[in-house]
Structure formats: structure tokens, C-alpha cells
Short mmCIF file of C-alpha atoms (C1' of nucleotides) in Angstrom, two decimals:
data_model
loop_
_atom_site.label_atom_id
_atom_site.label_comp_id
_atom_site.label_asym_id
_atom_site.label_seq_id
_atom_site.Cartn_x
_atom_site.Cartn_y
_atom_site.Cartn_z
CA UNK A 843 30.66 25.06 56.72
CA UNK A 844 28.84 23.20 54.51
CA UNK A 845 27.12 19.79 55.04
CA UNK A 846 29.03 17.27 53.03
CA UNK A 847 27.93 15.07 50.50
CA UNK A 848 26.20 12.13 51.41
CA UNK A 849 27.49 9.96 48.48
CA UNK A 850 30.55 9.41 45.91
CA UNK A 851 29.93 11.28 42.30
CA UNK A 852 32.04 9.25 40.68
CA UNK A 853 30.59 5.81 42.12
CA UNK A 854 26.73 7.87 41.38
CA UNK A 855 28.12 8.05 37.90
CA UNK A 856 29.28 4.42 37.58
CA UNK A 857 25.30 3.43 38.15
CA UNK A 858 24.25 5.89 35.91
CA UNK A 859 26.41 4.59 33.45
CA UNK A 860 24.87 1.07 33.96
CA UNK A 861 22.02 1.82 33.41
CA UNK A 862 22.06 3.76 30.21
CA UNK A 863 24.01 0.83 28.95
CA UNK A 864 21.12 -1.92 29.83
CA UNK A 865 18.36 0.11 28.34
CA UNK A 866 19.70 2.92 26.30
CA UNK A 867 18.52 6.64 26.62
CA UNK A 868 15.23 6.65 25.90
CA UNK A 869 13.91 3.99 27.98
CA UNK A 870 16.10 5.03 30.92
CA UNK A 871 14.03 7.16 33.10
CA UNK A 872 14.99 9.51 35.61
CA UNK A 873 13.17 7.29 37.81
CA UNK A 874 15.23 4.92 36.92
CA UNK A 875 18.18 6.43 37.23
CA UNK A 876 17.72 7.82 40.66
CA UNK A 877 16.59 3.49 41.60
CA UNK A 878 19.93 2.86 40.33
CA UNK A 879 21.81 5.05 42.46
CA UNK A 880 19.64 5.93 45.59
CA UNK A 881 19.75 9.79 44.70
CA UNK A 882 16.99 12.49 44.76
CA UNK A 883 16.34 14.07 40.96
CA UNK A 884 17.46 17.37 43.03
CA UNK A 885 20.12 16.20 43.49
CA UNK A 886 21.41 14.62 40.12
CA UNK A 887 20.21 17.56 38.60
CA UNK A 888 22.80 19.47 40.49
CA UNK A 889 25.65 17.43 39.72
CA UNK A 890 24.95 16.54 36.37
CA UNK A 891 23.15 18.87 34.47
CA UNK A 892 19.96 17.40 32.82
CA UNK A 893 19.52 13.98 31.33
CA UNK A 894 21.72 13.92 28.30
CA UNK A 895 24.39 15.40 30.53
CA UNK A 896 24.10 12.69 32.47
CA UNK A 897 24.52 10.40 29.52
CA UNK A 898 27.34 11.89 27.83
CA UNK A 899 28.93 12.23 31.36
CA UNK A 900 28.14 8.13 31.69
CA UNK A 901 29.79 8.01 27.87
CA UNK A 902 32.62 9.73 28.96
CA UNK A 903 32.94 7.43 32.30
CA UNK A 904 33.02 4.45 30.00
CA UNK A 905 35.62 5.41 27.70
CA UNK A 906 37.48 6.31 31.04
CA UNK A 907 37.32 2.90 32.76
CA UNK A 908 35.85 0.09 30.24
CA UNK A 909 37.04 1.46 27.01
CA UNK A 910 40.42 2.24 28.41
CA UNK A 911 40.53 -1.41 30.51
CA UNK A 912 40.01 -2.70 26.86
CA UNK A 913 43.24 -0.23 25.67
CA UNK A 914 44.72 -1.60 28.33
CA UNK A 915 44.45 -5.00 27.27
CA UNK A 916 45.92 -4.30 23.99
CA UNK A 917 48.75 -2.28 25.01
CA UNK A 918 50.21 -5.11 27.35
CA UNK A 919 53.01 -6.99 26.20
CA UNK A 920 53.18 -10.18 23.68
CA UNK A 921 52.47 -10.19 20.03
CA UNK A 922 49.96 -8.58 17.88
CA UNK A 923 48.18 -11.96 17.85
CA UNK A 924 48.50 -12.40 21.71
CA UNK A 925 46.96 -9.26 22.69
CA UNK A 926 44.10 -9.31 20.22
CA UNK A 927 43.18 -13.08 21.39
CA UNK A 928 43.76 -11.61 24.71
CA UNK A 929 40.64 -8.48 24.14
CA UNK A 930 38.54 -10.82 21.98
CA UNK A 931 38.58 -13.84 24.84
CA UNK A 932 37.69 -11.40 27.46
CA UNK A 933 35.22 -9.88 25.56
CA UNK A 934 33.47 -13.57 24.94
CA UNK A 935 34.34 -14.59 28.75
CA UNK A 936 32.68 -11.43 30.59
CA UNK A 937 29.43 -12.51 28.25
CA UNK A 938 29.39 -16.17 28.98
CA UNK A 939 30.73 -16.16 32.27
CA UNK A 940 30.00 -13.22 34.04
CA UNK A 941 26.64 -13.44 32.08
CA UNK A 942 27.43 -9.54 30.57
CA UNK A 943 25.01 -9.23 27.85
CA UNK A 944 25.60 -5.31 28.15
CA UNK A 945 27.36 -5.40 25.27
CA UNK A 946 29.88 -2.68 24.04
CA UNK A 947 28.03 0.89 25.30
CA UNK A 948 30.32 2.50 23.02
CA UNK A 949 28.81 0.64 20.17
CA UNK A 950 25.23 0.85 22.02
CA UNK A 951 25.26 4.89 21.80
CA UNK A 952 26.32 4.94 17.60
CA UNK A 953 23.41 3.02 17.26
CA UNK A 954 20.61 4.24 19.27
CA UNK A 955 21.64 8.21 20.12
CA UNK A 956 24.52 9.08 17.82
CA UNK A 957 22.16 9.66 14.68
CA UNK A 958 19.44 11.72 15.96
CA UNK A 959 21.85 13.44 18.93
CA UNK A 960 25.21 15.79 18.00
CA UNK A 961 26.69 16.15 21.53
CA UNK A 962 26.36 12.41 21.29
CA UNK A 963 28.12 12.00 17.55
CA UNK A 964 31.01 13.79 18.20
CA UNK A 965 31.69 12.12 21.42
CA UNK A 966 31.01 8.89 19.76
CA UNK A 967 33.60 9.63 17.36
CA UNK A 968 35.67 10.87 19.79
CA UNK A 969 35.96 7.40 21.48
CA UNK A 970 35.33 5.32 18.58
CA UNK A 971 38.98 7.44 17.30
CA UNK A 972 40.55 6.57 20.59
CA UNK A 973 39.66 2.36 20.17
CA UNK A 974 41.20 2.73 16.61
CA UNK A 975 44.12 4.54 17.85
CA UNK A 976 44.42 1.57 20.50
CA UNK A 977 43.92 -1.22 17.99
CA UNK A 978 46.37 0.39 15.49
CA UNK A 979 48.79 0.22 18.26
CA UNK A 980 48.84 -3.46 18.98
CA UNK A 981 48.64 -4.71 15.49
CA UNK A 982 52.15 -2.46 15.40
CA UNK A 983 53.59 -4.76 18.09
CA UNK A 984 54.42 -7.07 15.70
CA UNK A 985 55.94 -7.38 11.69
CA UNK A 986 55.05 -6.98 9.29
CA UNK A 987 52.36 -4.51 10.59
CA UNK A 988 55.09 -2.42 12.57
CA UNK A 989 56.73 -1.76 9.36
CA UNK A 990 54.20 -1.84 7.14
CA UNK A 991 51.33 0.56 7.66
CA UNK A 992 49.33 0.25 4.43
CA UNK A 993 48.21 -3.75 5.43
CA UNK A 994 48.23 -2.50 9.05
CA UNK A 995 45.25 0.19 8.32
CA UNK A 996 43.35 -2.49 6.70
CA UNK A 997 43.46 -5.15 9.12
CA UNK A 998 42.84 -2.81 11.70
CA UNK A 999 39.87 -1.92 9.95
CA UNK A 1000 38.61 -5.77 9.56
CA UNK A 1001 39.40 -6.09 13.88
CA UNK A 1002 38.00 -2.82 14.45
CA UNK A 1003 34.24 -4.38 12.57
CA UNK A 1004 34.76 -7.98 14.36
CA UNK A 1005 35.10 -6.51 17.74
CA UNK A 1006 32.06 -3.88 17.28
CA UNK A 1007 30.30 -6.81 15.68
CA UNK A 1008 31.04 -9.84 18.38
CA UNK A 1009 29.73 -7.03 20.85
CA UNK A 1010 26.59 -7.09 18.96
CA UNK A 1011 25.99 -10.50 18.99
CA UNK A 1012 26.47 -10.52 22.60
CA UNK A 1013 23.78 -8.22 23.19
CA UNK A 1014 21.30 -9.98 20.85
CA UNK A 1015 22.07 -13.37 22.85
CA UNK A 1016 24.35 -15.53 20.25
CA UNK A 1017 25.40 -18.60 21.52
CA UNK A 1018 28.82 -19.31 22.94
CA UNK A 1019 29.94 -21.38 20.52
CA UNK A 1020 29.27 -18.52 17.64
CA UNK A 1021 31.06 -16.38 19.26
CA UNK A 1022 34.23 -18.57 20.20
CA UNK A 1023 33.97 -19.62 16.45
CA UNK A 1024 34.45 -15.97 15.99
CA UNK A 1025 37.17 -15.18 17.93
CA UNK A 1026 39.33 -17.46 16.83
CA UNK A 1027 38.67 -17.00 13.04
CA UNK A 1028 39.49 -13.52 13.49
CA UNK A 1029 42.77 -14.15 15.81
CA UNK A 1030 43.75 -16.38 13.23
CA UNK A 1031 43.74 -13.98 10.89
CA UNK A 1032 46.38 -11.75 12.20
CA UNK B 1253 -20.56 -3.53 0.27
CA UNK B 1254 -17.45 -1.53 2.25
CA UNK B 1255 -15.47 1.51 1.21
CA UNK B 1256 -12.64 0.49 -0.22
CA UNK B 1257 -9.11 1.22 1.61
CA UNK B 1258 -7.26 4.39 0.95
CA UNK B 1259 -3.92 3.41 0.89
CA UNK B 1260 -1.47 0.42 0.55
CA UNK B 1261 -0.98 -1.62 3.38
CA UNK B 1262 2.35 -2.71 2.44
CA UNK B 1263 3.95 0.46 1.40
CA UNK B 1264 2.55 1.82 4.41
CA UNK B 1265 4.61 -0.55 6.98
CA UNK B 1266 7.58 0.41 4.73
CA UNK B 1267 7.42 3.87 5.80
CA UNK B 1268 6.77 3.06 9.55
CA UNK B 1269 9.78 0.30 9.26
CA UNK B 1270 11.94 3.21 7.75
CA UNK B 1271 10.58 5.84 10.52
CA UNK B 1272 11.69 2.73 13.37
CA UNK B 1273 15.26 2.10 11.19
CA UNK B 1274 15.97 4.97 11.29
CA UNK B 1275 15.17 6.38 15.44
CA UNK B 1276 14.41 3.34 16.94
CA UNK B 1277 11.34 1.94 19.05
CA UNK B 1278 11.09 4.92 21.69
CA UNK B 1279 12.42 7.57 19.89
CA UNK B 1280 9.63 6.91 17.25
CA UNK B 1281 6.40 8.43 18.51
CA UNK B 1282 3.07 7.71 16.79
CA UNK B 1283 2.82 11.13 15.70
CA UNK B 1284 6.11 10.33 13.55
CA UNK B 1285 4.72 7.57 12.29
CA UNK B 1286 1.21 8.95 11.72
CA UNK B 1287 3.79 11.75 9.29
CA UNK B 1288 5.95 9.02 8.03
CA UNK B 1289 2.51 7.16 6.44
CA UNK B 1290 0.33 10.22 6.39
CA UNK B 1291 -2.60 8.27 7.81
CA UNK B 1292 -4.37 9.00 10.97
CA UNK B 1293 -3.47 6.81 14.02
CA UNK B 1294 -6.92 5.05 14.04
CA UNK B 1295 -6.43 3.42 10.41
CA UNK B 1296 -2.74 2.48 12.03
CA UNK B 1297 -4.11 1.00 14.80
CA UNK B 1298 -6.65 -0.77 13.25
CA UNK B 1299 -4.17 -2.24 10.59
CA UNK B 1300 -1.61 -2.97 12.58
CA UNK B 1301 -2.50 -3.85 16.58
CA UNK B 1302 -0.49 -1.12 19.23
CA UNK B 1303 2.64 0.26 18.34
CA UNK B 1304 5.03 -2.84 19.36
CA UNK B 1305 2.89 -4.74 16.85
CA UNK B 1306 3.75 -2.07 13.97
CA UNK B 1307 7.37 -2.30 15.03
CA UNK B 1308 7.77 -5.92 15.03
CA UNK B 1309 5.50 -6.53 11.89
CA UNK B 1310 8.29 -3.89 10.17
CA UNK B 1311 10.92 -6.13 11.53
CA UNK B 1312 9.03 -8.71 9.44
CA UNK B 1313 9.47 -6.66 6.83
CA UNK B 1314 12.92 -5.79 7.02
CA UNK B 1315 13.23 -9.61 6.98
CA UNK B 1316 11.37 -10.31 3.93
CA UNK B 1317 12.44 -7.67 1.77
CA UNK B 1318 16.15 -6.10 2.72
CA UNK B 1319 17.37 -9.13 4.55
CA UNK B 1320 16.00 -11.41 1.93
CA UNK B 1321 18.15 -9.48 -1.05
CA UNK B 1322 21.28 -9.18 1.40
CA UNK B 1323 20.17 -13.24 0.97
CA UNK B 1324 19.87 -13.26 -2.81
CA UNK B 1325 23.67 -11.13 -2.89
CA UNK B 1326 24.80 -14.04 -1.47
CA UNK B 1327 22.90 -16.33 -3.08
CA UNK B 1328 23.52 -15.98 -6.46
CA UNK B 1329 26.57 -17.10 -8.56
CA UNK B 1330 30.10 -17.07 -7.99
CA UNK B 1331 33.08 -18.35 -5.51
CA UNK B 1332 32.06 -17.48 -1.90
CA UNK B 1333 34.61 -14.87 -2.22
CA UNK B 1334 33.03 -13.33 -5.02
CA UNK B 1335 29.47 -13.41 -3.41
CA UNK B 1336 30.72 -12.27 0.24
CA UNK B 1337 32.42 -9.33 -2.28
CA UNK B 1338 29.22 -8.52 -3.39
CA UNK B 1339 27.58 -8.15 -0.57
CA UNK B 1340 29.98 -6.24 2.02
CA UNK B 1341 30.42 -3.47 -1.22
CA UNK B 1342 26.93 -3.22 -1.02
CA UNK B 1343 26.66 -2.62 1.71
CA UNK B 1344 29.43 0.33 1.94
CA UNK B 1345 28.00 1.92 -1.25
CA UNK B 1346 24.78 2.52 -0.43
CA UNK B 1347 26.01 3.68 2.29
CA UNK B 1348 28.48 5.94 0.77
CA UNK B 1349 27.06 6.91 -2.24
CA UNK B 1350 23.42 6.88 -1.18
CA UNK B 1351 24.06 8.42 1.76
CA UNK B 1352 22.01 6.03 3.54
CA UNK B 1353 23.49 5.64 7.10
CA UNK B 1354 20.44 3.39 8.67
CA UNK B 1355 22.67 0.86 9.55
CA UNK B 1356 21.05 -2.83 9.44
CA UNK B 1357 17.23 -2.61 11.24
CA UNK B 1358 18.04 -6.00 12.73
CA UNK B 1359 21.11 -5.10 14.28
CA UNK B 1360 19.75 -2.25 15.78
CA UNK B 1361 16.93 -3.79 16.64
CA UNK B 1362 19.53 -6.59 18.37
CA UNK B 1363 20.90 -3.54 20.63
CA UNK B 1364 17.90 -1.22 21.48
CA UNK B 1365 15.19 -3.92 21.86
CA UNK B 1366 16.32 -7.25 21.82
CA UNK B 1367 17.54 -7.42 26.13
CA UNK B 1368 14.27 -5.16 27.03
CA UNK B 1369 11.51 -6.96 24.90
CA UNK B 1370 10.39 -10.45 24.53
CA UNK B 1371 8.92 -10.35 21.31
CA UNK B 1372 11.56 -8.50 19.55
CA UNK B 1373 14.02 -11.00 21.05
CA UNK B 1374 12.47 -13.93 19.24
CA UNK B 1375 12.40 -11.89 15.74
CA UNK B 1376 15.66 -10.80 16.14
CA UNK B 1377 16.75 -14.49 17.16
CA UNK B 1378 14.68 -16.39 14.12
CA UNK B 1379 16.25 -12.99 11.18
CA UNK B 1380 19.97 -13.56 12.91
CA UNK B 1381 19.31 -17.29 12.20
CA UNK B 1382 18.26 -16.60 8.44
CA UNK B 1383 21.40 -15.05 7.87
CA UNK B 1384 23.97 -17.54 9.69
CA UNK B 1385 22.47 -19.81 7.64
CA UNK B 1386 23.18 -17.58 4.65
CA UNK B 1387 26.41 -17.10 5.13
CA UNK B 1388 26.63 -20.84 5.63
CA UNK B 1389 25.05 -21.44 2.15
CA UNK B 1390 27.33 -18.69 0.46
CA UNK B 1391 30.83 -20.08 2.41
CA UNK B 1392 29.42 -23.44 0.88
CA UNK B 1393 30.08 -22.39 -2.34
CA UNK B 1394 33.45 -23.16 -2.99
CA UNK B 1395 35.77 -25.36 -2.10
CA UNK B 1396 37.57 -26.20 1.15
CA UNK B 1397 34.19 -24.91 3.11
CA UNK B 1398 31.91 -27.21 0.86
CA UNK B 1399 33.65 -30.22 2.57
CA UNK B 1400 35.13 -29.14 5.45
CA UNK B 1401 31.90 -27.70 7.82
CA UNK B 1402 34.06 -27.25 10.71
CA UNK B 1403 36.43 -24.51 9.48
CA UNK B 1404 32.98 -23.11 7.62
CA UNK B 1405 31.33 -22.62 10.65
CA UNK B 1406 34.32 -20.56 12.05
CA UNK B 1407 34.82 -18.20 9.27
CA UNK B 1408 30.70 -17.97 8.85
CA UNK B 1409 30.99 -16.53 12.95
CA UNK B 1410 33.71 -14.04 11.53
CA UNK B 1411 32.21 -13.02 8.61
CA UNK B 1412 28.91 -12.45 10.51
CA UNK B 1413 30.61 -10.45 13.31
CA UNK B 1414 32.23 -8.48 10.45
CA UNK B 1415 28.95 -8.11 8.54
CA UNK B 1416 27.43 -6.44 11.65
CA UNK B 1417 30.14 -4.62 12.68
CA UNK B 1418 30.55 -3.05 9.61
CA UNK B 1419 26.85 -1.95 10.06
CA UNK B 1420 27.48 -0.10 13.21
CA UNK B 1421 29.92 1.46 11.62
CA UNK B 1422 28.64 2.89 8.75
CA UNK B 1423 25.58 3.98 11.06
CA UNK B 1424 28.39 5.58 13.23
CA UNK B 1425 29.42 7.69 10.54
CA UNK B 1426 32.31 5.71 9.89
CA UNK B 1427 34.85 6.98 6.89
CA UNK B 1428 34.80 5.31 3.50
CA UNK B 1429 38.46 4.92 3.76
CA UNK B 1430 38.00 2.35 7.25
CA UNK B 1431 34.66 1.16 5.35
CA UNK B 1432 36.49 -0.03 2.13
CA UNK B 1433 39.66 -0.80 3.95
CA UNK B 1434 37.43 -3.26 6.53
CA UNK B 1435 35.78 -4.85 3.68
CA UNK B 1436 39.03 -5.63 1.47
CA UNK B 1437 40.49 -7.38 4.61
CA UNK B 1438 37.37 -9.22 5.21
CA UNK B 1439 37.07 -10.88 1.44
CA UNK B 1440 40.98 -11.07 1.39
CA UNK B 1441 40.55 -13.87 4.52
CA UNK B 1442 37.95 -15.95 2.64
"C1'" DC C 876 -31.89 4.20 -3.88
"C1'" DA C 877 -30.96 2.31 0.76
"C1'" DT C 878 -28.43 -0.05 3.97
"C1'" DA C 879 -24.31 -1.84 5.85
"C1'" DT C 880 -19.60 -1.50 6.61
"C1'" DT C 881 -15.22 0.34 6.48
"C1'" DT C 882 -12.31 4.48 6.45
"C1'" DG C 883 -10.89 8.95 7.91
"C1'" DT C 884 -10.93 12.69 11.33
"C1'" DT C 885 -11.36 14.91 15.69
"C1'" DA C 886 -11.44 14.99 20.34
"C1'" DC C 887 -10.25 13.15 24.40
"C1'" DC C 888 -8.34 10.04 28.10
"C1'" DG C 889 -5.13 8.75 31.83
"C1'" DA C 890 -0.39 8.03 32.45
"C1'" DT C 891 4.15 9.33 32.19
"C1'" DT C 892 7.79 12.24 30.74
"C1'" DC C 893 11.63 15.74 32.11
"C1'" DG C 894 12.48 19.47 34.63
"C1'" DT C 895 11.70 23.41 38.13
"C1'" DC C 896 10.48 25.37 42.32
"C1'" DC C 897 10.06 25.72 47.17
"C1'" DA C 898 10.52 24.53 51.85
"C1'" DA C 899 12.17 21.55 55.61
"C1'" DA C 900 15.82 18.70 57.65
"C1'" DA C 901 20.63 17.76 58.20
"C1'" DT C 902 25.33 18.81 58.88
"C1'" DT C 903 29.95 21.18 58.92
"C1'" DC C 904 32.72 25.11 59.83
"C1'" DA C 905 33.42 29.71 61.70
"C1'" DT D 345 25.24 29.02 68.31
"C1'" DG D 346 24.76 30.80 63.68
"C1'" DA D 347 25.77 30.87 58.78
"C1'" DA D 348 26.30 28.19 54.84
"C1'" DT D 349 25.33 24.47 51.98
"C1'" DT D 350 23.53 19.99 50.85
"C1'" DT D 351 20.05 16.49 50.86
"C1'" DT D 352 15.40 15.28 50.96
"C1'" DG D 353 10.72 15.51 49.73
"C1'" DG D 354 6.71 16.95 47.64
"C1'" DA D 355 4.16 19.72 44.61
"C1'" DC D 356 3.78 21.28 40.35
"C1'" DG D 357 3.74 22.29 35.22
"C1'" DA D 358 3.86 21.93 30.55
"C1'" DA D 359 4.42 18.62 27.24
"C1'" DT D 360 4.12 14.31 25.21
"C1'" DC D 361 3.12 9.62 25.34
"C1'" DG D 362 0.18 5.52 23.60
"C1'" DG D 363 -4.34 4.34 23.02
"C1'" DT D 364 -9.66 4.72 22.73
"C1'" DA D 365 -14.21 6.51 21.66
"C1'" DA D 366 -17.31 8.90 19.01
"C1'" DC D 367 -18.72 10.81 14.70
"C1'" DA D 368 -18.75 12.04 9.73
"C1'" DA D 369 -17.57 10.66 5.00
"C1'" DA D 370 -17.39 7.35 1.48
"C1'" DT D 371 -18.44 3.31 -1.04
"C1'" DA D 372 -19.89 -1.41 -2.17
"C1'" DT D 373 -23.71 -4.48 -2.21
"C1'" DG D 374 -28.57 -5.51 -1.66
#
DNA sequence: CATATTTGTTACCGATTCGTCCAAAATTCA
DNA sequence: TGAATTTTGGACGAATCGGTAACAAATATG
């Protein structure tokens, strides 16, 4: 009894996403935003609530697909080593391949909306908890982290900083060889 | 034969780089910045070109005065353990103890401007080149990285991805605990 | 003192921002 | 077919944006 919707929310949201990853909030418009996915403002206004609703919703989308891929990748079987080689490589790959120079949005929001925004912060943290969790998780695949949770929490600490940090230096456009350098300097060191 | 200036040219851009550490390009209007400096947008504009040309003479700024001590940290005397020590505690107390959760201007400046300006890229490009190099200098300091410029190069990338990760993170909000804990792990691998 | 030059202040400009409102067209189900 | 609901589209508004122009105040030099 209704007319049906003419397009897919979730695959709206994926776009949305997108684009407040390239550019960040502030220079996304909502021009922009309906370019990226072919909507009406009317309409995204309807489904999403205003503009930081749409971003938080985008945040949210990330740590759904991306962030959890990236869980995903850490959670799979080998060593503690193995799977951290195994995030950092595809990290480095999707940048020099794929040419990805989105870099982490995760890490794009703490920098650019999670000091001056709230609903941002705490959904920051919220995910930024969630990518701990995940790391702490695969360093305990192996000894003497399993056992030992003391040097665990450190070196999860040290990954947690290389990861956030090779994402930034993606963004910013550092050569491959940097960033291979990097990987392997910090898989060694597990 | 000219009335004399009002103000301090210098101190001035260090109150508009603060105002654009702190929000960012877009989120900084010129009315924040006209508050920040307390002058009137005309004397701005005279001194300092449009507004991209006040935010990338602060990046200058940040270059030649915070960047350029992070420099001297590493610069001065010591193992390259000792000096890396000195800079990545530095870095987590003022950040803890000051309370001052900026994060690094450059490597926000890497995510929020960098991929949508041209100008800012090559800044951000020549300032992330000033500190590989250093790094490099600091790593040089003792031995096996004096000699051996291979395995310097690779723990320069991971000290650099650490440096800026732990930057995100202490703009994140990031505990002290993860803080200290990330920067114990990274001087323990040197 | 007078003139020249810079600074400081106010007003204003056009453009763009996000968001709302309203009406017309489209479409599915009863 | 008619009722219900969505999309589309434009118009609109209040606010803010960056930037410019014009004018008054102040001061150094002649």
C-alpha cells in the first residue's frame, strides 16, 4: 500500500560512508553526499536524521564491515605473528595496490570530529575499545602473550600505535617502501 | 613615516596555528581566528594572504618551532634509546599532565588536508621528511644502526608509525595506562 | 605642523551552508 | 479505483562562510 523504496539503505549508507572518509565532515556537503549516492536531501533526511546522524550512522557502518573485516583478519588462525603480518600486509597492499589512500576512518574521525563532537567521542571510543579488544585477542594466540598478560597489554599497546600510525602515513602519501619497512619492523617485533 | 603595528606578527600566527591544531582547516572560521588573535580580519588578511595562506604559514610554524624541538629531543645526547625515550615521554606527558590533547598539527594536518589540498600536501610531505630524517639521525646514534643503514631504515619506519600513532591516540583521548604502556614497548624494541 | 602611510573598525558582498516546507508524481496494496 | 506512502523537485530561510571596500584613527617622517 505503499510505494516501495527505490534504493538499498544499507548500500545508500555504504556511499555515505565513503565519502565522509575521503573528505571528513566538514568538507562533505550534503551536496555531496546526495552525488555520492543519487538520493534527494528529502529523502536522506528521512532515513538518516540530519548530517551528523548520517556520519555517526557511516561510523557505525565502518566498524560493522571494515573494522570488523580487520577483526576478522586477526581472529583467523596461525600465530600471533602470522595474523598481525597478515592485518599489517593488507593494510599496506589495499594502499599500494588498490591505490586506497582512505586511510583508517576510524582513525580519520579521532582526529578531525572526536575533539570538538561528543556523539562522535564516545563512539570513537567505542570502536577504538572494540580494535583493542581484537588486537589483544591475537597477540593471545600465541606464548608467552597467552599466558602472560602484563607484556601482552604492552605490546598490544605498541601494535595498537603502529597500525593507527601506518594508516596515517597512508593517507599523507608515504612511499611504499616506508611503509613495508614498517610492517615488517613491527611484525618482527612480536 | 607609518603607524607603527599593533601587535606581534609572530605570536599572532601562534594563536591562529593553535586555533587550526586544535579544530582543523574548516572547522576554524575566521571569526575564530579573528578571537583567537583579537585582531580584526582586515589586519589578518593583510598579514597573512586568504585563510589557506594563514593555515599553511602556521603549518610553517608548527615546523619551525614544535617540530623543530621534537628535533632537538632527539637531537641531543645520549644512546638512540635514550633520545627516542625522551621524546615519546614527552610526548605522553604533556599530554597527560598538561592536559594538552592537540595531537601533532602535522599529522592532522596529514588526515584532514593533505588528500583534499595541494598546498598542504607539499608541507605536509617536506615536515614528514624533516622528521624521517630525524629519526634517522637519532637511530644513528648508537651502534648497530650507525653501520648498518638497512636495519635503520626499518626501525626509523616503525618508530615513525609509532610516533604518529601515538599522536592520534592521545588526541583520541587515549588512557595513560595504553599511552605509557605503548611507549615502554616502543623504546624496549630499539 | 603637515603630509603620507599604515592600522584598526565597520559595513557589506555574493556564495554556500544545513535544514524545512510544500506540492506533484509514482507506485503498491486493499 | 482509491488510500497510503515514498520519491522527486523546487522554493525558501536563516545563518554563516570567506573575502573586499570604504572610512576613521594613529603615527612616523618631511
Amino acid at each position: 500500500m505503499a510505494r516501495p523504496r527505490g534504493f538499498e539503505p544499507d548500500t545508500a549508507l555504504a556511499q555515505i560512508k565513503d565519502a565522509f572518509w575521503r573528505r571528513g565532515f566538514d568538507a562533505t556537503s550534503m551536496q555531496d553526499i546526495e552525488a555520492a549516492t543519487g538520493l534527494k536531501k528529502q529523502s536522506l533526511y528521512r532515513l538518516y536524521g540530519d548530517k551528523r546522524g548520517m556520519y555517526l550512522k557511516a561510523l557505525d557502518h565502518y566498524g560493522a564491515h571494515e573494522a570488523a573485516e580487520a577483526a576478522a583478519l586477526l581472529a583467523g588462525d596461525g600465530s600471533a605473528k602470522a595474523r598481525f603480518e597478515r592485518l599489517f600486509t593488507h593494510v599496506v597492499d589495499s594502499a599500494v595496490k588498490d591505490g586506497d589512500r582512505r586511510g583508517c576512518f576510524l582513525c580519520n574521525a579521532s582526529i578531525d570530529q572526536a575533539p570538538v563532537n561528543d556523539d562522535t567521542r564516545v563512539s570513537v571510543a567505542r570502536l577504538m575499545k572494540a580494535v583493542r579488544d581484537a588486537f589483544d585477542g591475537a597477540l593471545a594466540a600465541s606464548e608467552p602473550y597467552k599466558s602472560k598478560s602484563a607484556v601482552r597489554k604492552q605490546k598490544a599497546a605498541l601494535l595498537l600505535a603502529s597500525y593507527f600510525g601506518l594508516r596515517v602515513l597512508v593517507r599523507a602519501g608515504m612511499d611504499e617502501a616506508v611503509l613495508r619497512a614498517a610492517v615488517r619492523q613491527a611484525v618482527a617485533g612480536i
